Short mmCIF file of C-alpha atoms in Angstrom, two decimals:
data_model
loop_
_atom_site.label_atom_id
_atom_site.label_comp_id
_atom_site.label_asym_id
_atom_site.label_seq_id
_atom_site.Cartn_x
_atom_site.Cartn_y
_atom_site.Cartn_z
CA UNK A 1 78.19 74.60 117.54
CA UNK A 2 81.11 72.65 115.90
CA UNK A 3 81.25 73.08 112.23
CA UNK A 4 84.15 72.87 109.21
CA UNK A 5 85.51 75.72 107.56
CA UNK A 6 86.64 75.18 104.09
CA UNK A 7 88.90 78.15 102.54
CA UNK A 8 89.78 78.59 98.93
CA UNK A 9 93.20 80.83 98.56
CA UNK A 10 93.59 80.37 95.00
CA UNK A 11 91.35 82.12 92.18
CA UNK A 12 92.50 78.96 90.13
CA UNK A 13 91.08 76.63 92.40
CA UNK A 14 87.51 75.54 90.81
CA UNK A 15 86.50 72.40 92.20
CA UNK A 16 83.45 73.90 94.18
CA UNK A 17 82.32 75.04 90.95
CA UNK A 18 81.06 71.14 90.60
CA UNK A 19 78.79 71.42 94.04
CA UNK A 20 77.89 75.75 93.92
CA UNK A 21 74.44 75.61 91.89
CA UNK A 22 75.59 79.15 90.90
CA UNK A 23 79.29 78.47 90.28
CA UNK A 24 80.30 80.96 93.14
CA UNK A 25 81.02 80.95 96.85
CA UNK A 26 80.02 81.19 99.71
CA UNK A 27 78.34 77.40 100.25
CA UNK A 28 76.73 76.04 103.15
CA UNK A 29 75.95 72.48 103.54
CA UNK A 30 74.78 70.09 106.50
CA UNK A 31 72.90 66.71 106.79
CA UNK A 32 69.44 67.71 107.15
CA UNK A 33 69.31 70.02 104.18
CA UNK A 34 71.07 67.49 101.86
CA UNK A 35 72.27 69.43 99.15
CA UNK A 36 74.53 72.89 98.75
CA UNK A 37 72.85 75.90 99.67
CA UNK A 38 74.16 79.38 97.80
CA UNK A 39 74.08 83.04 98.28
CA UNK A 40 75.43 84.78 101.46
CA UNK A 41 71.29 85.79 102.50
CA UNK A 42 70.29 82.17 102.40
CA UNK A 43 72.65 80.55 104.08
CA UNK A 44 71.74 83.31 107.22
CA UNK A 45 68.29 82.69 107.04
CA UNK A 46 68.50 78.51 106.96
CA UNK A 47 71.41 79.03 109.54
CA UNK A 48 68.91 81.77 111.29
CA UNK A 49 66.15 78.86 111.23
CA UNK A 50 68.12 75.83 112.51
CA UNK A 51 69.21 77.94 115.75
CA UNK A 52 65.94 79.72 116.52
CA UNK A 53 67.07 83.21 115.88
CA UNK A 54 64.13 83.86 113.29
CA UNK A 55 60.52 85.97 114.24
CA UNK A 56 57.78 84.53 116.28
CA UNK A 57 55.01 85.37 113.56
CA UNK A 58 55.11 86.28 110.04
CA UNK A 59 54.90 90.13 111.03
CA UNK A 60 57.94 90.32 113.21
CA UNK A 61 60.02 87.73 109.99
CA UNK A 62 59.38 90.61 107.67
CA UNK A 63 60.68 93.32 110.00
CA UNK A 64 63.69 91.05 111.15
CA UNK A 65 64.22 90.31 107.31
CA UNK A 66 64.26 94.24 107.02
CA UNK A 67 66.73 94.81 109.71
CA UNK A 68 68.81 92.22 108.18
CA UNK A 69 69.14 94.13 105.21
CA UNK A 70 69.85 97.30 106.92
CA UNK A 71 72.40 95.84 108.38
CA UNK A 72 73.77 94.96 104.73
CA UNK A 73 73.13 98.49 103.76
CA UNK A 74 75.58 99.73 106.51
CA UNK A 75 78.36 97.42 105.44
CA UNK A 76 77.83 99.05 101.58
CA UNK A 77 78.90 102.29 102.51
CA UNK A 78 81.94 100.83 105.12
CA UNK A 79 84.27 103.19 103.02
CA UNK A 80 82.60 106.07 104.45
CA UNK A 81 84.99 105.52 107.90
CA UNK A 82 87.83 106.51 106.89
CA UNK A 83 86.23 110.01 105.53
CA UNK A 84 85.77 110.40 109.20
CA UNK A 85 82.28 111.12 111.19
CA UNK A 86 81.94 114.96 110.36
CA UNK A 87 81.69 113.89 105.91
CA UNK A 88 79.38 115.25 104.16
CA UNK A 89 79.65 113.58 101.01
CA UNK A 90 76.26 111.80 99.46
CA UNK A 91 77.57 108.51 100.53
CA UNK A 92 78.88 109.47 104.02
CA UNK A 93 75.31 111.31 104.25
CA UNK A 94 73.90 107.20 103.05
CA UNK A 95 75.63 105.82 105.66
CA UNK A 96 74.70 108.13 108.80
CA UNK A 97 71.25 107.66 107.48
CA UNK A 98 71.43 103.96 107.65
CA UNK A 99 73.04 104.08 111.11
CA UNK A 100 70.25 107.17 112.42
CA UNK A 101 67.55 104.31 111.26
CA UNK A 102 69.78 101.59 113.14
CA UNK A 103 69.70 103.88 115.82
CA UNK A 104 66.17 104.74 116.22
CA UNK A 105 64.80 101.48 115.63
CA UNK A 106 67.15 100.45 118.37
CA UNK A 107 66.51 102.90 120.87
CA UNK A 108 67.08 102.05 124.44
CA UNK A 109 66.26 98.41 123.84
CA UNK A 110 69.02 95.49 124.32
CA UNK A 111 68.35 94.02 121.10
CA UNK A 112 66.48 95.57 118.34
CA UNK A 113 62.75 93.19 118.55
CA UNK A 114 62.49 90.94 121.35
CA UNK A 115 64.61 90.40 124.60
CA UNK A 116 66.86 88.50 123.05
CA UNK A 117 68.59 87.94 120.04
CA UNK A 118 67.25 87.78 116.37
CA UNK A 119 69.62 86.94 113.30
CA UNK A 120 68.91 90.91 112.62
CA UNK A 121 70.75 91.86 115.61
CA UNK A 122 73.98 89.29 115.32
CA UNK A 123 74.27 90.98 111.58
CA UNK A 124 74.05 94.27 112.96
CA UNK A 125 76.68 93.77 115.77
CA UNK A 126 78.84 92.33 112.69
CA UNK A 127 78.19 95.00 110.69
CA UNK A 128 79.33 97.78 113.51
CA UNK A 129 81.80 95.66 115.39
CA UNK A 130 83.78 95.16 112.01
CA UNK A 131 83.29 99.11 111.09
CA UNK A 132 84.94 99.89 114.70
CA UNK A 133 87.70 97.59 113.63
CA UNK A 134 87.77 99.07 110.21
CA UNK A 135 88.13 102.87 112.31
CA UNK A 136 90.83 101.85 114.15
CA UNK A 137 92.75 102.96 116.34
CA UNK A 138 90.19 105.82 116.53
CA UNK A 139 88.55 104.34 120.06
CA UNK A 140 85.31 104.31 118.58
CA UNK A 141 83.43 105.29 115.37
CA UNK A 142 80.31 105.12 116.17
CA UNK A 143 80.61 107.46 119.62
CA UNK A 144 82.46 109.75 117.68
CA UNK A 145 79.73 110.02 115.13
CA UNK A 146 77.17 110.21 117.87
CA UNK A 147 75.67 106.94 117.85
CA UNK A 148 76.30 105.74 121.53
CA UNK A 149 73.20 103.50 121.67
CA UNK A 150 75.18 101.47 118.79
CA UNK A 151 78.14 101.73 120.68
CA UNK A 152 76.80 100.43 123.82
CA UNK A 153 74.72 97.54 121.48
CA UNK A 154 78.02 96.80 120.30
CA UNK A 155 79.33 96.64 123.83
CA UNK A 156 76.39 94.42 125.28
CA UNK A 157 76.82 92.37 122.67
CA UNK A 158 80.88 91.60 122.77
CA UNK A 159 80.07 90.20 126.05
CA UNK A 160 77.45 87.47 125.87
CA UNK A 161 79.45 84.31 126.34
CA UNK A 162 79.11 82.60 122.53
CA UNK A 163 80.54 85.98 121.08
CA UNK A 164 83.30 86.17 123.23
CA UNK A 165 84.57 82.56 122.62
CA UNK A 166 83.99 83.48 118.93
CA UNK A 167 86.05 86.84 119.31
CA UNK A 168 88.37 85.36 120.95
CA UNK A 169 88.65 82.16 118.70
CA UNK A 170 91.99 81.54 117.04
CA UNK A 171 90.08 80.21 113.86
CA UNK A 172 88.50 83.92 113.14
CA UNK A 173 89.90 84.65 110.73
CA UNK A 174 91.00 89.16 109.94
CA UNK A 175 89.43 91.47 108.24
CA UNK A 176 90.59 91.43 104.32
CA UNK A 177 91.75 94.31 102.14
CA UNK A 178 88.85 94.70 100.32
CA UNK A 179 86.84 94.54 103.21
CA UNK A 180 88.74 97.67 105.08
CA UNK A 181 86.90 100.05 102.74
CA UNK A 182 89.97 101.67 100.87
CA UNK A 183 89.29 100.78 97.11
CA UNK A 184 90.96 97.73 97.13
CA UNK A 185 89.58 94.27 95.54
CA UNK A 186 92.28 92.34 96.99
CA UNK A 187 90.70 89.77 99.65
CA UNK A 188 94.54 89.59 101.04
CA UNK A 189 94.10 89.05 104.38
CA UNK A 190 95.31 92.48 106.99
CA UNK A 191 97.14 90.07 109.35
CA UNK A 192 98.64 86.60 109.20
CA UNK A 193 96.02 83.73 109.17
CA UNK A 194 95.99 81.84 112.34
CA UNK A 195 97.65 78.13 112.49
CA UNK A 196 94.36 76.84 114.06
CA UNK A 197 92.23 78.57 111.20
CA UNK A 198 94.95 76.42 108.62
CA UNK A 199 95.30 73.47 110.98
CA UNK A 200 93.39 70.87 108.85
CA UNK A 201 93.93 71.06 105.26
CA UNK A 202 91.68 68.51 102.90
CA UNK A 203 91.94 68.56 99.28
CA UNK A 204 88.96 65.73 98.60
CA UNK A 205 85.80 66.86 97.44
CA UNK A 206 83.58 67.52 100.22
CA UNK A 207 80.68 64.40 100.54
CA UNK A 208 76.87 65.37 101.72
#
């Protein structure tokens, strides 16, 4: 799906603050909805809508909606990776239980509800891809720690054809200090930017 990425590099850059209804980023904006929509869970779930990746009935919403925020739980306790698999501090001990639940739920299942994919299951493979990442160049987290069904989810996933061309897009853009897990704030980016990720640079207010 073709879409525009707009990037602010500058904490003194505020003219979003004019269109965010909550004066903060991220935004998400398109011509049906007509307006700005805020907050990271919001945009999924309108996103999550528009590309049929939501629940068949209002039973399986609520328990996608609950994976989705599993998922969410994982990535709060990223740090844990670097304690290694065998930690047993009370946040490592958070995070295996959040990926024992993953686990479970998933069990020998492609995807974690139906026979294909749910916005759940693209946050989860975010979630675990990015703590691999975050592990390396250990070859893999999550078989170390025992979790090969998440492993091979991971695995299954990396190859349908829309995450590959995303993986392998030059306008992904890396992982950022903060988000490695190792007490930084600092949303410097780990490695360069890619040209194609900078290629188009507009300074006008975006229009609806």
């Amino acid at each position: 799906t073709p879409y525009d990425s707009v990037m602010y590099f500058s904490r003194e850059a505020k003219e979003y603050k004019d269109m965010a209804p909550f004066g903060q980023m991220p935004l998400y904006t398109d011509k049906e909805v007509g307006t700005w929509v805020a907050q990271q869970g919001s945009i999924v779930r309108y996103i999550a809508r528009r590309a049929g990746l939501t629940g068949k009935n209002t039973t399986d919403e609520a328990t996608i909606d609950m994976l989705f925020e599993l998922s969410k739980d994982i990535w709060g306790k990223k740090e844990m990776v670097h304690e290694g698999a065998k930690s047993q501090t009370v946040d490592a001990k958070k995070l295996a239980m959040y990926l024992d639940a993953a686990q479970k739920y998933l069990g020998d299942k492609p995807f974690l509800l139906y026979d294909v994919a749910t916005y759940a299951d693209v946050a989860l493979f975010h979630v675990l891809n990015s703590l691999e990442e975050i592990a390396a160049p250990i070859p893999s987290f999550l078989a170390t720690a025992g979790y090969t069904k998440l492993q091979r989810f991971v695995e299954r996933f990396r190859a349908l054809p829309p995450i590959q061309r995303y993986l392998a897009s030059p306008r992904r853009v890396p992982l950022t200090e903060k988000e490695m897990g190792k007490g930084s704030s600092s949303y410097l980016f780990m490695e360069p930017v890619s040209a194609a990720a900078l290629a188009s640079v507009d300074t006008r207010k975006p229009e609806l």
